Amino acid sequence: MSGTGRERDDANSASVSHTSESAVLTSDAGSATEQHARELTWTQRLDALLVAALGRAGWAVAVVGALLTVVATMLPWTYTAEYPEDLTVYFYPAGPQLYVLVFAVTGLVLLATERIPPLTTLVRRLLPHGVGGTVRALSLGCFVLALAVVVFITGTLGGLVNVDPGGYLAVLGGLIFSAGARTLTSDTVTAIRGRLPDAVEIAVVAVAMLVLLFLIVAGLDIDEQQSFAAYVIFVGFLGLAATRAGAVSWVSGVAGRHYGVTVTAAFLVAFLFPFTQGESNRYLNVMANVLIFAVVAMGLNIVIGLAGLLDLGYIAFLGVGAYVGALLSGSQFSTIDVVPPFPVVLLAGAFAAALFGVVIGVPSIRTRGDYLAIVTLGFGEIFRLTMNNLNGSSGPDVTNGPNGIPDIPHLEFFGWNFGENLNLFGFELGYFANYYFIELVLLAFVVLVFVRSNNSRVGRAWVAIREDETAAAAMGVNTFRLKVSAFVLGASLAGMAGVLKAHLSTSVEPTQFQFLESAFLVAAIVLGGMGTVTGVLLGAVVLRLLPEKLRFLDDKRLLIFGLALIVIMRFRPEGIIPSRRRAAEFHEDEIDEALAHGLSAPGPAGGKA
Amino acid sequence: MEFFLSQLQGGVVLGALYALIALGYTMVYGIIQLINFAHGEIFMVGAFGALAAYTWGALDGTTTLVALPLMLLGAMAASVSVAVITERFAYRPLRNAPRLAPLITAIGISVLLQELVRLFFPINTGDSVAFGAKSDQPFPKLIAGERLELGVIDISRVDATLIVVALVSMVGLVLFVNRSRTGRAMQATAQDPDTARLMGINVNRIIVTAFVLGAMLAAVAGIMHGLKYGNVGFRIGFIAGLKAFTAAVLGGIGNIGGAVVGGFFLGIVEAMAVTYMPGQLGGGAWKDVWAFVVLILVLVLRPQGLLGEKVADRA
């Protein structure tokens, strides 16, 4: 939003939040170029082009495309059975073909309702926004999936020769389907306000959570990377279609009304996860690491999401906790020969990190915005370099320098050895389940801290500081003390996570705490939706779990990470599940425009601030 | 005394390098108040551009006087094109977004550029191409020869060239900014973009110019870095960029003279800290730590920098 726009719409600045940052950002160079800002985006241009070309035939084109796609799924896409799923059989769709079939048939059914009057009214009642947006999502899903599979076949089997006509037909069908679907009207999705009896709504929440568990477990079960990638694309477009249909905003509305139930259900589902894995440690290990990451991301979410302090050195707090945990673990490489009981170590880790938080926080807090980010980055790097240097030659011998502290034993906790398989309700679970469960408890604690402080006087003061520090100070908010407290609270939570991490990864080295890790954490928060619980947890899971499964990306993971950051900031800076406030902030000009046209502002789908 | 002088000299050389990169930060900041966090990577890309020009341009047998200008061309082509592309496709769409957005984008660009070089930099292995500069690549030491002795100063030829090249570039930049029509348009835009636009200045073009000038200086720095140290790696941009940013802030970000002063100041502080810090705190292992300490002290205590510039909205 630029200066000129601000002046034009001063009246609605109450509903649209201006952060102190965005106020600063209204640097005048922005307005100098604003006349270009309202150009059509390329998708709008594409739509206009398609409507001009197809006219009223759009619906028919979409149907033809969808039918072609259905036919394509009945044909073989490749002629060797070497591709992970057997895509060589006539009239027997498998794997990705099934996904495409599901999309195409659902799309066809929805398209049909547009032309069958009694159904049209019924569907209109269920989907007040029409089927256009949903069909668009489904058709694009068909196209992307087919294209991806063709690419995978080419890559896996070596060359385009391995693609059979069925594959090409599917791509073509998807393309025609998409082209037709784009000419359908797609209304903006707004939140559905309908209410059902409480019992039904709670059941909806439970079902939604179980579906989530099912999707995750099913995804983890897929071993072949091509199949997994196809699965991810399928789930992604399924989610997109559900969003366009309004289902997502409805479910999140329901979940919002029964917040306690939802959170309980979510943790229950997370608790159930190890039981789906049997004695296998493979994904328990992965998920235990994901959980640590999620805990740290939630802690950082307090600092960034609530108090608005962009901390780029947050990983250092995890590092402090990890080093405390490692030094007090009884590892033979530890330079301290004291092994206190675990709860003491946990508190020591939290305390040390909090202390470090004060040391870093007090000077950093004097700066704002970008400068704060860079000061914290500097502190983070100083921490890493110092841990590297306390090796006996360039400093006292505390941390073994770059070699770190390996051989950290498993946790022992009231006679509960974390290195042994866990017996629970007659199920034998791999020993990583121990870590998984204790981390789940920690995560629940961190989420509780987040939610409670968000709804408290302190939390409101943080938000006030985030939105406009000067105004907050003028209203009597002790900005300095509150900002330091956000820093220290975030730090101590990361410190606790660090102690667990030391035992989980059995070795602690300086390279685990480099700047890139902080960038990952910030990315998880931004990707998911800053200041939200669900969003950040989702962001953390996506960012840590996907790379684990997509091993074929191998050393290209960072490349994709960098690209993803740029693309997200460009197209959806508010994250997957935005808080209402942030979405408003990032789409000020669209909201302004809507208001100018006398419409109500399009509320972002779902999510709670 | 002689030892002190040689340390000082080392600091000045380092400082010249920092100053060259810092100018890029400062110019972009001065005009659109954006901290181009990826500028260190532009410097790294410049170094690799020069290396590519050398290895692929069959410059191996030619004299230094032929090779260097061509390498400079390669370095600038790489840096400038990357800078222009990032400005156009990553930063420009975010010009009106909340401040967090461009910063995160910049981190993304930084990671992306490092990875692109790490995975796809074409190495000439003689008869074939190997992709990816995963480890440090040897950089031709074109400026060799005996050390120069000028009175009390005893300096290697590379260092002397670096200082001269840096000074020439800086003088060139100052002349451009103060004398040329475009340069004056840049100043006008920095002071008041809206009025500048009303006066018929194409603000978008001026912003691109700032990015291009910064990238050209970074390319010079990249090539000099390679010549001085004899190798380049995809990681050199991160630390160098942070230090150059420190230098820019130290001198007062947005202030061209300040970036130069800040660069030399930081270089000298770093060289002195390595030598004169007591006990184990001295030595190369801690040198980056001292640079970061300077960074933090400046940002916290004197965010307007040594020479000062209007940054009331910053701190």
PDB file of N, CA and C in Angstrom, chain B residues 42-89:
ATOM      1  N   ILE B  42      25.569 -11.196  -5.086  1.00  0.00           N
ATOM      2  CA  ILE B  42      25.885 -10.548  -6.374  1.00  0.00           C
ATOM      3  C   ILE B  42      27.403 -10.476  -6.518  1.00  0.00           C
ATOM      4  N   PHE B  43      28.045 -10.155  -5.423  1.00  0.00           N
ATOM      5  CA  PHE B  43      29.506 -10.112  -5.390  1.00  0.00           C
ATOM      6  C   PHE B  43      30.083 -11.493  -5.717  1.00  0.00           C
ATOM      7  N   MET B  44      29.502 -12.523  -5.111  1.00  0.00           N
ATOM      8  CA  MET B  44      29.979 -13.895  -5.345  1.00  0.00           C
ATOM      9  C   MET B  44      29.765 -14.279  -6.811  1.00  0.00           C
ATOM     10  N   VAL B  45      28.601 -13.949  -7.332  1.00  0.00           N
ATOM     11  CA  VAL B  45      28.317 -14.265  -8.734  1.00  0.00           C
ATOM     12  C   VAL B  45      29.313 -13.550  -9.651  1.00  0.00           C
ATOM     13  N   GLY B  46      29.666 -12.329  -9.273  1.00  0.00           N
ATOM     14  CA  GLY B  46      30.655 -11.592 -10.057  1.00  0.00           C
ATOM     15  C   GLY B  46      31.983 -12.330 -10.112  1.00  0.00           C
ATOM     16  N   ALA B  47      32.420 -12.820  -8.950  1.00  0.00           N
ATOM     17  CA  ALA B  47      33.686 -13.556  -8.903  1.00  0.00           C
ATOM     18  C   ALA B  47      33.609 -14.782  -9.812  1.00  0.00           C
ATOM     19  N   PHE B  48      32.485 -15.475  -9.768  1.00  0.00           N
ATOM     20  CA  PHE B  48      32.352 -16.670 -10.603  1.00  0.00           C
ATOM     21  C   PHE B  48      32.217 -16.299 -12.088  1.00  0.00           C
ATOM     22  N   GLY B  49      31.597 -15.156 -12.354  1.00  0.00           N
ATOM     23  CA  GLY B  49      31.517 -14.689 -13.734  1.00  0.00           C
ATOM     24  C   GLY B  49      32.910 -14.475 -14.303  1.00  0.00           C
ATOM     25  N   ALA B  50      33.785 -13.874 -13.495  1.00  0.00           N
ATOM     26  CA  ALA B  50      35.159 -13.649 -13.935  1.00  0.00           C
ATOM     27  C   ALA B  50      35.858 -14.979 -14.167  1.00  0.00           C
ATOM     28  N   LEU B  51      35.630 -15.908 -13.252  1.00  0.00           N
ATOM     29  CA  LEU B  51      36.277 -17.219 -13.379  1.00  0.00           C
ATOM     30  C   LEU B  51      35.796 -17.920 -14.649  1.00  0.00           C
ATOM     31  N   ALA B  52      34.492 -17.816 -14.906  1.00  0.00           N
ATOM     32  CA  ALA B  52      33.950 -18.449 -16.113  1.00  0.00           C
ATOM     33  C   ALA B  52      34.560 -17.821 -17.352  1.00  0.00           C
ATOM     34  N   ALA B  53      34.673 -16.497 -17.357  1.00  0.00           N
ATOM     35  CA  ALA B  53      35.267 -15.819 -18.505  1.00  0.00           C
ATOM     36  C   ALA B  53      36.699 -16.313 -18.724  1.00  0.00           C
ATOM     37  N   TYR B  54      37.395 -16.544 -17.625  1.00  0.00           N
ATOM     38  CA  TYR B  54      38.781 -16.979 -17.733  1.00  0.00           C
ATOM     39  C   TYR B  54      38.871 -18.409 -18.261  1.00  0.00           C
ATOM     40  N   THR B  55      38.107 -19.304 -17.645  1.00  0.00           N
ATOM     41  CA  THR B  55      38.258 -20.716 -18.024  1.00  0.00           C
ATOM     42  C   THR B  55      37.628 -21.015 -19.375  1.00  0.00           C
ATOM     43  N   TRP B  56      36.533 -20.337 -19.702  1.00  0.00           N
ATOM     44  CA  TRP B  56      35.855 -20.639 -20.957  1.00  0.00           C
ATOM     45  C   TRP B  56      36.295 -19.731 -22.101  1.00  0.00           C
ATOM     46  N   GLY B  57      36.946 -18.615 -21.763  1.00  0.00           N
ATOM     47  CA  GLY B  57      37.370 -17.700 -22.814  1.00  0.00           C
ATOM     48  C   GLY B  57      38.760 -18.007 -23.317  1.00  0.00           C
ATOM     49  N   ALA B  58      39.307 -19.158 -22.914  1.00  0.00           N
ATOM     50  CA  ALA B  58      40.650 -19.547 -23.341  1.00  0.00           C
ATOM     51  C   ALA B  58      41.643 -18.439 -23.051  1.00  0.00           C
ATOM     52  N   LEU B  59      41.504 -17.866 -21.856  1.00  0.00           N
ATOM     53  CA  LEU B  59      42.400 -16.767 -21.507  1.00  0.00           C
ATOM     54  C   LEU B  59      43.656 -17.278 -20.825  1.00  0.00           C
ATOM     55  N   ASP B  60      43.795 -18.588 -20.778  1.00  0.00           N
ATOM     56  CA  ASP B  60      44.870 -19.181 -19.992  1.00  0.00           C
ATOM     57  C   ASP B  60      46.258 -18.814 -20.505  1.00  0.00           C
ATOM     58  N   GLY B  61      46.466 -18.587 -21.718  1.00  0.00           N
ATOM     59  CA  GLY B  61      47.827 -18.289 -22.139  1.00  0.00           C
ATOM     60  C   GLY B  61      48.081 -16.809 -22.341  1.00  0.00           C
ATOM     61  N   THR B  62      47.025 -16.029 -22.274  1.00  0.00           N
ATOM     62  CA  THR B  62      47.159 -14.624 -22.623  1.00  0.00           C
ATOM     63  C   THR B  62      47.817 -13.847 -21.507  1.00  0.00           C
ATOM     64  N   THR B  63      48.201 -12.645 -21.825  1.00  0.00           N
ATOM     65  CA  THR B  63      48.817 -11.821 -20.791  1.00  0.00           C
ATOM     66  C   THR B  63      47.748 -11.256 -19.879  1.00  0.00           C
ATOM     67  N   THR B  64      48.190 -10.835 -18.726  1.00  0.00           N
ATOM     68  CA  THR B  64      47.273 -10.271 -17.735  1.00  0.00           C
ATOM     69  C   THR B  64      46.484  -9.104 -18.306  1.00  0.00           C
ATOM     70  N   LEU B  65      47.162  -8.307 -19.118  1.00  0.00           N
ATOM     71  CA  LEU B  65      46.495  -7.107 -19.622  1.00  0.00           C
ATOM     72  C   LEU B  65      45.357  -7.431 -20.579  1.00  0.00           C
ATOM     73  N   VAL B  66      45.430  -8.587 -21.212  1.00  0.00           N
ATOM     74  CA  VAL B  66      44.325  -9.012 -22.066  1.00  0.00           C
ATOM     75  C   VAL B  66      43.256  -9.685 -21.214  1.00  0.00           C
ATOM     76  N   ALA B  67      43.719 -10.558 -20.337  1.00  0.00           N
ATOM     77  CA  ALA B  67      42.781 -11.390 -19.570  1.00  0.00           C
ATOM     78  C   ALA B  67      41.919 -10.562 -18.623  1.00  0.00           C
ATOM     79  N   LEU B  68      42.561  -9.659 -17.899  1.00  0.00           N
ATOM     80  CA  LEU B  68      41.817  -8.950 -16.853  1.00  0.00           C
ATOM     81  C   LEU B  68      40.599  -8.186 -17.359  1.00  0.00           C
ATOM     82  N   PRO B  69      40.736  -7.366 -18.407  1.00  0.00           N
ATOM     83  CA  PRO B  69      39.541  -6.646 -18.878  1.00  0.00           C
ATOM     84  C   PRO B  69      38.431  -7.591 -19.307  1.00  0.00           C
ATOM     85  N   LEU B  70      38.814  -8.697 -19.947  1.00  0.00           N
ATOM     86  CA  LEU B  70      37.787  -9.641 -20.387  1.00  0.00           C
ATOM     87  C   LEU B  70      37.103 -10.287 -19.183  1.00  0.00           C
ATOM     88  N   MET B  71      37.915 -10.620 -18.164  1.00  0.00           N
ATOM     89  CA  MET B  71      37.327 -11.193 -16.945  1.00  0.00           C
ATOM     90  C   MET B  71      36.404 -10.194 -16.275  1.00  0.00           C
ATOM     91  N   LEU B  72      36.831  -8.940 -16.293  1.00  0.00           N
ATOM     92  CA  LEU B  72      36.000  -7.903 -15.686  1.00  0.00           C
ATOM     93  C   LEU B  72      34.660  -7.833 -16.415  1.00  0.00           C
ATOM     94  N   LEU B  73      34.750  -7.963 -17.729  1.00  0.00           N
ATOM     95  CA  LEU B  73      33.535  -7.947 -18.537  1.00  0.00           C
ATOM     96  C   LEU B  73      32.617  -9.104 -18.120  1.00  0.00           C
ATOM     97  N   GLY B  74      33.224 -10.301 -17.996  1.00  0.00           N
ATOM     98  CA  GLY B  74      32.444 -11.472 -17.595  1.00  0.00           C
ATOM     99  C   GLY B  74      31.817 -11.276 -16.228  1.00  0.00           C
ATOM    100  N   ALA B  75      32.628 -10.744 -15.299  1.00  0.00           N
ATOM    101  CA  ALA B  75      32.141 -10.537 -13.937  1.00  0.00           C
ATOM    102  C   ALA B  75      30.966  -9.583 -13.945  1.00  0.00           C
ATOM    103  N   MET B  76      31.109  -8.488 -14.671  1.00  0.00           N
ATOM    104  CA  MET B  76      30.049  -7.480 -14.679  1.00  0.00           C
ATOM    105  C   MET B  76      28.800  -8.011 -15.365  1.00  0.00           C
ATOM    106  N   ALA B  77      29.014  -8.754 -16.455  1.00  0.00           N
ATOM    107  CA  ALA B  77      27.851  -9.313 -17.150  1.00  0.00           C
ATOM    108  C   ALA B  77      27.057 -10.183 -16.193  1.00  0.00           C
ATOM    109  N   ALA B  78      27.769 -11.037 -15.436  1.00  0.00           N
ATOM    110  CA  ALA B  78      27.081 -11.939 -14.514  1.00  0.00           C
ATOM    111  C   ALA B  78      26.372 -11.152 -13.415  1.00  0.00           C
ATOM    112  N   SER B  79      27.122 -10.284 -12.727  1.00  0.00           N
ATOM    113  CA  SER B  79      26.560  -9.546 -11.596  1.00  0.00           C
ATOM    114  C   SER B  79      25.387  -8.686 -12.016  1.00  0.00           C
ATOM    115  N   VAL B  80      25.604  -7.924 -13.087  1.00  0.00           N
ATOM    116  CA  VAL B  80      24.576  -6.969 -13.487  1.00  0.00           C
ATOM    117  C   VAL B  80      23.309  -7.695 -13.922  1.00  0.00           C
ATOM    118  N   SER B  81      23.472  -8.778 -14.689  1.00  0.00           N
ATOM    119  CA  SER B  81      22.244  -9.442 -15.136  1.00  0.00           C
ATOM    120  C   SER B  81      21.500 -10.036 -13.938  1.00  0.00           C
ATOM    121  N   VAL B  82      22.230 -10.628 -13.004  1.00  0.00           N
ATOM    122  CA  VAL B  82      21.547 -11.176 -11.828  1.00  0.00           C
ATOM    123  C   VAL B  82      20.854 -10.070 -11.038  1.00  0.00           C
ATOM    124  N   ALA B  83      21.550  -8.944 -10.869  1.00  0.00           N
ATOM    125  CA  ALA B  83      20.963  -7.843 -10.100  1.00  0.00           C
ATOM    126  C   ALA B  83      19.700  -7.322 -10.773  1.00  0.00           C
ATOM    127  N   VAL B  84      19.765  -7.171 -12.098  1.00  0.00           N
ATOM    128  CA  VAL B  84      18.609  -6.626 -12.809  1.00  0.00           C
ATOM    129  C   VAL B  84      17.429  -7.603 -12.734  1.00  0.00           C
ATOM    130  N   ILE B  85      17.738  -8.884 -12.894  1.00  0.00           N
ATOM    131  CA  ILE B  85      16.664  -9.881 -12.841  1.00  0.00           C
ATOM    132  C   ILE B  85      16.017  -9.906 -11.455  1.00  0.00           C
ATOM    133  N   THR B  86      16.837  -9.904 -10.402  1.00  0.00           N
ATOM    134  CA  THR B  86      16.236  -9.947  -9.064  1.00  0.00           C
ATOM    135  C   THR B  86      15.415  -8.689  -8.807  1.00  0.00           C
ATOM    136  N   GLU B  87      15.930  -7.560  -9.263  1.00  0.00           N
ATOM    137  CA  GLU B  87      15.175  -6.321  -9.034  1.00  0.00           C
ATOM    138  C   GLU B  87      13.829  -6.402  -9.729  1.00  0.00           C
ATOM    139  N   ARG B  88      13.871  -6.835 -10.983  1.00  0.00           N
ATOM    140  CA  ARG B  88      12.646  -6.817 -11.782  1.00  0.00           C
ATOM    141  C   ARG B  88      11.608  -7.821 -11.269  1.00  0.00           C
ATOM    142  N   PHE B  89      12.070  -9.044 -10.980  1.00  0.00           N
ATOM    143  CA  PHE B  89      11.104 -10.105 -10.710  1.00  0.00           C
ATOM    144  C   PHE B  89      10.875 -10.398  -9.233  1.00  0.00           C
TER     145      PHE B  89
END
